Short mmCIF file of C-alpha atoms in Angstrom, two decimals:
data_model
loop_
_atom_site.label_atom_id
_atom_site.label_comp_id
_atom_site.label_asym_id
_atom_site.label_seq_id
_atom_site.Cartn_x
_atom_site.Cartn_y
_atom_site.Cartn_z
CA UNK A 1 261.58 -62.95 76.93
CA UNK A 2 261.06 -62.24 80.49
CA UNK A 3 259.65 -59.10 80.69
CA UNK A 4 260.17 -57.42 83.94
CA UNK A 5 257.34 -54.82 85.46
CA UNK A 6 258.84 -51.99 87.93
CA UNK A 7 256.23 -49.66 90.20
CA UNK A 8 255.75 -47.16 90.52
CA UNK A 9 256.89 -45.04 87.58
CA UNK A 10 257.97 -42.32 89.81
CA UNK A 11 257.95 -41.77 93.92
CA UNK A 12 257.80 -38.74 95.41
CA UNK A 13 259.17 -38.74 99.29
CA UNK A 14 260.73 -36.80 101.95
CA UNK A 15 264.16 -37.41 103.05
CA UNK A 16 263.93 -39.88 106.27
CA UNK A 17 260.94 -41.18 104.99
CA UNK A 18 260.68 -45.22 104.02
CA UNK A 19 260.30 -46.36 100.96
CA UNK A 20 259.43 -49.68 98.67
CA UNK A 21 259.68 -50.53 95.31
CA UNK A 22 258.15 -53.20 93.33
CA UNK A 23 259.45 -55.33 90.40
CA UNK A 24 257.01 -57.95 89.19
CA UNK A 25 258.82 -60.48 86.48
CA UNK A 26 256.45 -62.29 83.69
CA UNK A 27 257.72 -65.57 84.63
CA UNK A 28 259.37 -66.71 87.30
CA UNK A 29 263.18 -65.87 88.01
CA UNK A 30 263.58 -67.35 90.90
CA UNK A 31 265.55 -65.37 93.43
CA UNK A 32 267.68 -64.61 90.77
CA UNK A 33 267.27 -60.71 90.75
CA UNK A 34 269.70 -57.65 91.00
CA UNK A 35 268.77 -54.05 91.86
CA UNK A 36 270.76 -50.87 90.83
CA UNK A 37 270.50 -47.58 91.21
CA UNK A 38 271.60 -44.81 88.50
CA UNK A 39 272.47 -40.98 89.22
CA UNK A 40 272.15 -38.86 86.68
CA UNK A 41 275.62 -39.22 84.15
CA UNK A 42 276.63 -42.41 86.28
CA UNK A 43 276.69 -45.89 84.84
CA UNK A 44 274.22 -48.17 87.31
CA UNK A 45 275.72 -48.99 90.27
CA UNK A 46 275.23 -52.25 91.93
CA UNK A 47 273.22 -52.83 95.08
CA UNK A 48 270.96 -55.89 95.38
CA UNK A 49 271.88 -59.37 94.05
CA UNK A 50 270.29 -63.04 94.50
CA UNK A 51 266.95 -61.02 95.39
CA UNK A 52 268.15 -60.13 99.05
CA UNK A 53 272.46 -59.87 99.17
CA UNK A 54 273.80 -56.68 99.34
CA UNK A 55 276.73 -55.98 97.45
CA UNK A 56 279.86 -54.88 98.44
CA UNK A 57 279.76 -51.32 100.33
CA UNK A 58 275.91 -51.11 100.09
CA UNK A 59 274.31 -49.69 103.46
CA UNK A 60 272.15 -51.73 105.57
CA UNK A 61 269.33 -48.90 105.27
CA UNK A 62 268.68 -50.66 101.54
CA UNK A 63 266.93 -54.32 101.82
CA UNK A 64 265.72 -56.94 98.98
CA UNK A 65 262.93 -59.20 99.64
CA UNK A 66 261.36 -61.63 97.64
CA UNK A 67 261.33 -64.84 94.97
CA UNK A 68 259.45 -66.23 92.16
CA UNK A 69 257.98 -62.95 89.93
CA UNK A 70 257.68 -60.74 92.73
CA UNK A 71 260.46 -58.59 94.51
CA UNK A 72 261.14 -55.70 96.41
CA UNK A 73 263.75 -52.87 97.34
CA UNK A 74 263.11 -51.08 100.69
CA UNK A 75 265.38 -48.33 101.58
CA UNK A 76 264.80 -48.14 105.56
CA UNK A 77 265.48 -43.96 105.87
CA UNK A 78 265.68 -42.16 102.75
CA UNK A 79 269.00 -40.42 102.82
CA UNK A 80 269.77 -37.02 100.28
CA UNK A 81 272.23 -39.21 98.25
CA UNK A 82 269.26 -41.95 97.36
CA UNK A 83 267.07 -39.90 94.85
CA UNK A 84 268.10 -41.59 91.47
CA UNK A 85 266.60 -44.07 89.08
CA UNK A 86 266.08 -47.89 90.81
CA UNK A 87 266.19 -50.69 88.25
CA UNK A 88 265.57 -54.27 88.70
CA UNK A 89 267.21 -57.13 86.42
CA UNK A 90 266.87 -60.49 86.33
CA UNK A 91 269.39 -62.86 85.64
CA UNK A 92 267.79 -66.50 85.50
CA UNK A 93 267.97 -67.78 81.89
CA UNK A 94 270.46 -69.93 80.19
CA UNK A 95 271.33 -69.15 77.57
CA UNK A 96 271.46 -65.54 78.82
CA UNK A 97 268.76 -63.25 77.96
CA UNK A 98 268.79 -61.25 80.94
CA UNK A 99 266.12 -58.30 81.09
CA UNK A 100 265.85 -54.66 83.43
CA UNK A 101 262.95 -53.37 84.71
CA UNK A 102 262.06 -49.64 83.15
CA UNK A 103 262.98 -48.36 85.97
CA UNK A 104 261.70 -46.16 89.33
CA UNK A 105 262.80 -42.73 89.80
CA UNK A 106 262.71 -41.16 93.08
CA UNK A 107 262.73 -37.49 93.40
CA UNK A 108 262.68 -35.23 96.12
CA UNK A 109 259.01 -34.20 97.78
CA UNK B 1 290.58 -50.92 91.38
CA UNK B 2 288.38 -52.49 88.84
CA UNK B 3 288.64 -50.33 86.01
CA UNK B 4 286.95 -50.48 82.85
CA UNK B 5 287.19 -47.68 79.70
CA UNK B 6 285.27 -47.90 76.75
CA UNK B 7 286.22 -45.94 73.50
CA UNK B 8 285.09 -46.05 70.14
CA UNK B 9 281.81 -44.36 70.24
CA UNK B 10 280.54 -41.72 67.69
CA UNK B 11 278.30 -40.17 65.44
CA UNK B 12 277.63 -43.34 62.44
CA UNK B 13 275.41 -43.07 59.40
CA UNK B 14 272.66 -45.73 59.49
CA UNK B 15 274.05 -48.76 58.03
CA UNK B 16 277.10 -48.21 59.04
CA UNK B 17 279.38 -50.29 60.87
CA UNK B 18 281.28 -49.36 64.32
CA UNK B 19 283.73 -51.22 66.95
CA UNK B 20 283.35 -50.58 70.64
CA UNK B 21 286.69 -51.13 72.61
CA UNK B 22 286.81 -51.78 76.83
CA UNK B 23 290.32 -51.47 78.44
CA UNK B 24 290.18 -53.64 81.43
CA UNK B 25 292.84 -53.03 84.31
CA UNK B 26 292.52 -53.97 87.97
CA UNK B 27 291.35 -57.59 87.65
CA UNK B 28 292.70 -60.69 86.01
CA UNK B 29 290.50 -60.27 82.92
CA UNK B 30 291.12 -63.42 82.10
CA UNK B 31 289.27 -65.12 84.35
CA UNK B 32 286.10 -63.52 83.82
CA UNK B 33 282.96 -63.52 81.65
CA UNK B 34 282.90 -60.44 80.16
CA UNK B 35 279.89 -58.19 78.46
CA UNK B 36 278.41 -55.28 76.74
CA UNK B 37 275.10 -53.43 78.24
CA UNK B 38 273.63 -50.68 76.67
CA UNK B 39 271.01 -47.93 77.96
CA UNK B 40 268.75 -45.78 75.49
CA UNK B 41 265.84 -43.45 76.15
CA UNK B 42 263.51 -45.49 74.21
CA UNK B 43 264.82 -49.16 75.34
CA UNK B 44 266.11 -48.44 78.84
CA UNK B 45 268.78 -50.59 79.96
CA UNK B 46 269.34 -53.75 77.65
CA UNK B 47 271.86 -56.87 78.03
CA UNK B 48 273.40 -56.81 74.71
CA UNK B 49 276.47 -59.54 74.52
CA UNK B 50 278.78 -61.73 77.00
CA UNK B 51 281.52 -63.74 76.41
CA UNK B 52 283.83 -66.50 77.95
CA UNK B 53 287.15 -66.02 79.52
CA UNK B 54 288.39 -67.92 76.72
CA UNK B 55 286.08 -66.38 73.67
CA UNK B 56 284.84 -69.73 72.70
CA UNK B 57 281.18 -68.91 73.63
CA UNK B 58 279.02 -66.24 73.18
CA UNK B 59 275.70 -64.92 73.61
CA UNK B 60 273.82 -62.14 72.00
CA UNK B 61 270.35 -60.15 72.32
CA UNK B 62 268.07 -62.14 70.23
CA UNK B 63 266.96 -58.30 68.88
CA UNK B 64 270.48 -57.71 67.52
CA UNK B 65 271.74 -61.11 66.82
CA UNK B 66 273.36 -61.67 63.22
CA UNK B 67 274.77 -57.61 63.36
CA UNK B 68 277.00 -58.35 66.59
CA UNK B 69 280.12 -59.79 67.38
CA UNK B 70 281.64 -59.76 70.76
CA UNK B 71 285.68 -60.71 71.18
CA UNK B 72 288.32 -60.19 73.47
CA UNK B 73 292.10 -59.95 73.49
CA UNK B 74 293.08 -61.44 76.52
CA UNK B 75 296.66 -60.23 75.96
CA UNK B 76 295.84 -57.07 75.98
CA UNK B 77 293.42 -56.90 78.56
CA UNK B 78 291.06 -56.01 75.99
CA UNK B 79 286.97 -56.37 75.21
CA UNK B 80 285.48 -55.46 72.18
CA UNK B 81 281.82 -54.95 70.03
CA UNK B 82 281.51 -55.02 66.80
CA UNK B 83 278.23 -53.98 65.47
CA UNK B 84 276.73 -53.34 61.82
CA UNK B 85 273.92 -52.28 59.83
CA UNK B 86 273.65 -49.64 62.30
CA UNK B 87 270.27 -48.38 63.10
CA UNK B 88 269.24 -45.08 64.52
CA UNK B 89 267.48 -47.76 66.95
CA UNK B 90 270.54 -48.58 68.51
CA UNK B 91 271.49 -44.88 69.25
CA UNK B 92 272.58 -45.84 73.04
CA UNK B 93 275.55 -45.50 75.60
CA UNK B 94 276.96 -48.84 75.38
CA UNK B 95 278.26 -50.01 78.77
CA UNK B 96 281.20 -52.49 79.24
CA UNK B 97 280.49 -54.40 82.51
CA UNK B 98 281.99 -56.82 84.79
CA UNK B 99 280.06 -59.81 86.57
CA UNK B 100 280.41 -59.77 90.75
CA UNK B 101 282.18 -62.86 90.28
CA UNK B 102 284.60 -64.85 86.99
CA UNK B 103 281.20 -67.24 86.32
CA UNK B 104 278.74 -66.72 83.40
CA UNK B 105 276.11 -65.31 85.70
CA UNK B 106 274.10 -61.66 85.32
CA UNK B 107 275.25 -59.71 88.42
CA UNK B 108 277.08 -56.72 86.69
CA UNK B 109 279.76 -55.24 89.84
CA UNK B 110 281.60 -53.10 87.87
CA UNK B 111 280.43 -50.90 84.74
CA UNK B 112 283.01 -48.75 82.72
CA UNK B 113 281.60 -45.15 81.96
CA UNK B 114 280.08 -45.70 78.89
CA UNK B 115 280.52 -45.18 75.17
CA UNK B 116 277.60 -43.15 73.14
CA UNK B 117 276.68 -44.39 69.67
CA UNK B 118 274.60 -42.21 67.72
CA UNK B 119 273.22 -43.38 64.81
CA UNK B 120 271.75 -40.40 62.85
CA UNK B 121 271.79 -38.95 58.84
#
């Protein structure tokens, strides 16, 4: 199983501020890696896919970068509506054993 | 709109057996690969189950393999998750999710609101 490391835990910023978060994968996954983000009593919401696309409706103020087993997820200026949870997933294995990341929460400094 | 509604969740006795439902509606369901994700405190979000547009292939979670079985009713617009031997383990909201696009690959657009299992005596 690919096991897939997210830091930090938690991030505590300022709205305005910018911020990046890390996702490390055990293996590599190539650049095939999705990011979502989760408000509390939401399902995950899509934002990141193939390590650097943004998905439909996603602002340009949130970024992917990376390949390989290690990726990020910079959000330019951190607006009031971005403080939730931030997984990564990766989606490289055939047959499909696809695995998140525990997840990053950002909260409000 | 893509819309996807899951029913069927509950309160189940450990070894018990339930079936998770997804009503799909804004999409040619058809067409797509279609699966179950589930999120719980203790295992965070998980890829549980996906199957073909046609139901001919499927894939599990090697950690719950042998007490699933994913199927769809393509007539009826329909997705559903069987699971047994229920374990207070897999206490979880289980998720019925779309990809971006009708191939077999990971990227989940569109999730339904979610169905909690709870697994408890």
């Amino acid at each position: 199983e690919i096991v897939m490391t997210q830091s930090p835990a938690t991030l505590s910023v300022s709205p305005g501020e910018r911020v990046t978060l890390s996702c490390r994968a055990s293996q590599s996954v190539n650049s095939n890696l999705a990011w979502y983000q989760q408000k509390p009593g939401q399902a995950p919401r899509l934002l990141i896919h193939g390590a650097f696309t943004r998905a439909t409706g996603i602002p340009a103020r949130f970024s992917g970068s990376g390949s390989g087993t290690e990726f990020t997820l910079t959000i330019s200026s951190l607006q009031s509506e971005d403080f939730a949870v931030y997984y990564c997933q990766q989606y490289n294995n055939w047959p499909p054993r696809y695995t998140f990341g525990q997840g990053t929460k950002l909260e409000i400094k | 709109e893509v819309q996807l509604v899951e029913s069927g969740g509950g309160l189940v006795r450990p070894g018990g057996s339930l079936r998770l439902s997804c009503a799909a509606s804004g999409f040619p369901f058809s067409s797509y690969w279609m699966s179950w994700v589930r999120q719980s405190p203790g295992r965070g979000l998980e890829w549980v189950a996906k199957i073909k547009q046609d139901g001919n292939e499927k894939h599990y979670v090697d950690s719950m393999k042998g007490r699933l079985t994913i199927s769809r009713d393509n007539a009826k617009n329909s997705l559903y998750l069987d699971i047994n031997s229920l374990r207070v383990e897999d206490t979880a909201v289980y998720y019925c999710v779309r990809t971006i696009t009708p191939g077999g690959n990971g990227i989940y657009a569109y999730w339904g609101q979610g169905a909690l299992v709870t697994v408890s005596s």
